[in-house]
Amino acid sequence: MGVLLVVVAAYILRIEDWRSYTPLTGGGGGAYREGAEVTHREKPEGLSRWLTTVDHKDIGILYGIYGLIAFAWGGINIILMRTELMTPESVVIGANFYNSLLTSHGITMLFLFGTPIIAAFGNYFIPLLIGADDMAFPRINAIAFWLLPPGALLIWFGFFAAPLNIGIQPSQTAWTMYAPLSVEQTNPGVDLMLLGLHLTGVSATMGAINFIATIITERGEDVGWPELDIFSWTMLTQSGLILFSFPLLGSVLVMLLLDRNFGTSFFLSPGGGSLLYQHLFWFFGHPEVYILVLPPMGLVSLILPRFSGRKLFGFKFVVYSTLAIGVLSFGVWAHHMFATGIDPRIRGSFMAVSMAIAIPSAVKTFNWITTMWNGRLRLTAPMLFSIGFVQNFIIGGVTGVFLASIPVDLVLHDTYYVVGHFHFIVMGAIAVAGFAGIYYWFPMVSGRMYQRTLAKAHFWLTMLGTNLVFFSLLILGYGGMPRRYATYLPKFQSFHVIAGVGTFILAFAQLIFVYNIVTSWMEGARVESGDPWDLQDDGLKTREWTWFERKRETALTDGGEGTAADGGEGTDD
């Protein structure tokens, strides 16, 4: 793999002058070689366009499609798992396949859906929001995306190889890949999974460097730090977290591969062992939670005021709280390890910081609520999903505060309570905020308006499904139901059945979403103005909508049909 990458890099360097890049859309982003001839070419058509594009908008769409495919894969995983858990005995897919799905679901949702779907919004809209022509390093931007598909194939390869009887099975290590289990499994599928994760980590790190460089150096002349939008602030903070945490994940993966294949003993020796693995993994793993949740917080902070008819309350404090979360997130990792027997004095300090990090999150929550207070609320689909984010985030956050308490954590550790808490954040908040962003910017990207009734049905069924599932998991955890088991005592069956019903409702809601997006993209009503949400009336029109309006005007001047992006007409929701 390394030799192949070196050969590809040498070939690209030989045929390309990287510093002479001129964006095909006529922008700059600062990636020019001094004195280079400036040329403008039309984008190629069809598949060639998508395979060779370095346009930040195209790459954003590619990230979005990739993230939604991964979301579907992870969703199918959990449907099969929840079907198995409808009965106490293992009668549907078996314990081994259940463990494979458990591993695939966690890794897919965190690394293949969560981070890429955020990159989709960042790539498409950050340059538009800050007045840049493109990302600072357009080609690196493209490379960062194209590392992801092979990473996903390596992670999922065991599922495709198992029917072929070639000795490769899906990994059964769970998403945390704890040593010594992940070292002792002889299945080559584990090695492929680790290599795939390494590629996704390299991709995320390259993307983070690009976002930092873009936001710092490519802002328009009228965009100083005080004028920087809240979504860009959260993306900047998230990129900083990636820059300091993902390289550690890469180191852990390399050490696991060395332990598995070359006889080293990083995680097997008495001086290191499983405790060393947990320290290294969670030093990455807990900032990863905020890597995933900070940009969705930024999305909600951007969208929610637009449909409240007023500016975000306490903008500066939302920014300060974002930066505070970024700093504090590196000081809480050992709250995942309260049950490992570490020094009680160390446990106490981690408990204090874990509770302290709830304060900046609470600041954001109260600012969102205050923004809506006495506002002129318009319950469009983006607004509904933003409100749903706030509700689920409050539940996920409060349940997390309980887990930050050592005595409570020792009782609830490794139970379904932890699963319920975590999923209220990952699915109930992060994915829900993603839907808010998709509906909010869908008219700009597609030039068409989605079906409003279906979008609201998607919201209500999603909220019903998430709360049925995750409240059931919290109650199961209080009852002592351990996580990661394919079988359980009959007394837990009722709430597993409720969770299964909620999962099917949630899955049906996402089918509505897919149908709505696909049909609306192809046949939806074209937007009729550059301000489909009437943001100008409240003085809340942001730069990306100004770009969209200018794009439409240019299309009309050129004799087009008034389409921006891929077409455009629309109404308010």
Phi, psi and omega in degrees: 000315179297317179298318179299316180297320179295318180297315179298315180299317180296321180295315181296317180296330182286323187262349185240141167263098189297330184273358180260017184295134171236119181303143183293339180272001176095009180262187188232300182064008175079013184258046181254148168275136182300127178086001182290147177287131181268118179234154180232126181237152175288148176293143174294162182264163170065213185298326181301323179301313186283334179279337186244357187295144169236011177288129184299330180288316177298317180294324175299318178295319178300315176302318181296315179297315178301313181298320181289326175296316177297322178299319178295318178299311179298325178294319177297321176306310186287331176297316178296319180295315181293328175296318176299320185279002176292338178236150182296328181271158178275099187234353187254299185242348179087155186293320182295314179292327175300315179296324177295316178295322178301315179295312183296318182299312182296312182294320180297312184292324182278313189262330185257341175250305188302302182293315180296324182291328174292318177298330178298311178296316182298314182295317184287317195253336181302309178301323179291322182289329184257003178078025178267157178281327181195182172292158183299322182233085186299319182289321175297325176301316179293318180299319180302321178290315188287354169283341186285314180303313176296328176298317178295319180297321178293319180294321183267357191301326181302326179291325179281330185275333184305315179294343183276350179056048179252014176087009179246122180242161175297149179294145179234038185266356194067165190290339179280343175054041184302136168279148008271357183303313184290341178275323188277339178292124183275356183297123178298340178300332177293318179297317179297319179298317180296320177295319178297318177297322179298318178297318179295325178293318177298318178301312181297321181293317177298317179296320181297315178301320181295316179296318179298313180297320182295311184292325182282320190252342189253008180296149175295164183298333182267008182247087172275180179300321178295333182269355182295133183289161187291327178294320178294323176300316181290324177293323178295316179295316178300319181295323175297319177297317178299318184298328183262344185251321184295324176301328177292321175301316178301320178296317179298317180296319178297317179296321176298316180297321178293318177298321185284326193242343186232014171075013175286173185220045178301318186244019178239339185281156178300329181284343180238274174068196185295331180292319176298317179302314183296319178299313181293316183295314185283340171297330169277318194294324181279319169305330178301324178301317181281334170302323181279326190264336183296311178299319173301324173300320178295320177300312181295320179295334178275318188278316187303317178297330182298329181253011171255353177074020180206162179289161179299126180291132176064047184307313183299322182288331174294320177295313180299320180293327176297313179295323179296318178298319180300320180286311185292336185298338179274001181245021185232006191299327187284358174289349170281354190235022181300331184270007184270354179090020178289163185309128181303327179294322177292319178302319181298319180293321178291326176297318181297313181292324180296323176285326181294327183290345175290339184294308178297330175293322177293324177303313179299315183299314180293327177292321176298315181295318180293327176299320180283337186297124181061018177277170176266086188285135172240114188275062172285171179300316177300322180291318179300315180292328176294318177294320177298323175301313183300315181298310182293325179293323178298315180295314179297322180290316181295317178295332176290327177297321177298318180291341177285345178275124186303310182299320180291318181298321180298332178279318188264355182303135178062026172253177179293346175300318179297320180296316179297314178302310185295321182285334172297330178278310188288308180272313186292333182247304187295309181294322180296319175296324176300318177297321177301315179295319180298313181292325183293317185260002180303317179299327180287316185288319185262338187078008181229165179254139178287170177280115191292322180294317178295323179297319180288326174296320176302317181297308187294321178290324177296316180294319178297313181296313182298318182287325175298313184292307193281330172293324176298320179293321177299316181293320176300321178295319176298330179279353177097012180290117180286152179277166173067028178245137177274343178234161183200171178289145183303335182294342180269359190295321185304312182285333173293323177295316178299317178297323178295317178298316178299323179296318180293323176296316180298319179295319179297322178300321181288332173295321176299317179300311181298314180300316182297313183294315183294311182292323180291322178299323184272323190228004184295161178296134181288141178291143188258357180210169176277002180227066186296340180261006180054044181285334181298330181300328181256008182067031185243017180285123183263174190297327183293328178284329173297318175300317181298317180294319178296323178297318179296317180297321178297319179296320179294319179298324180278004178088017179279190183264016182082024183262134171247155188060251181242022180134160182195117175209159178177169180226166175290160183278000000 
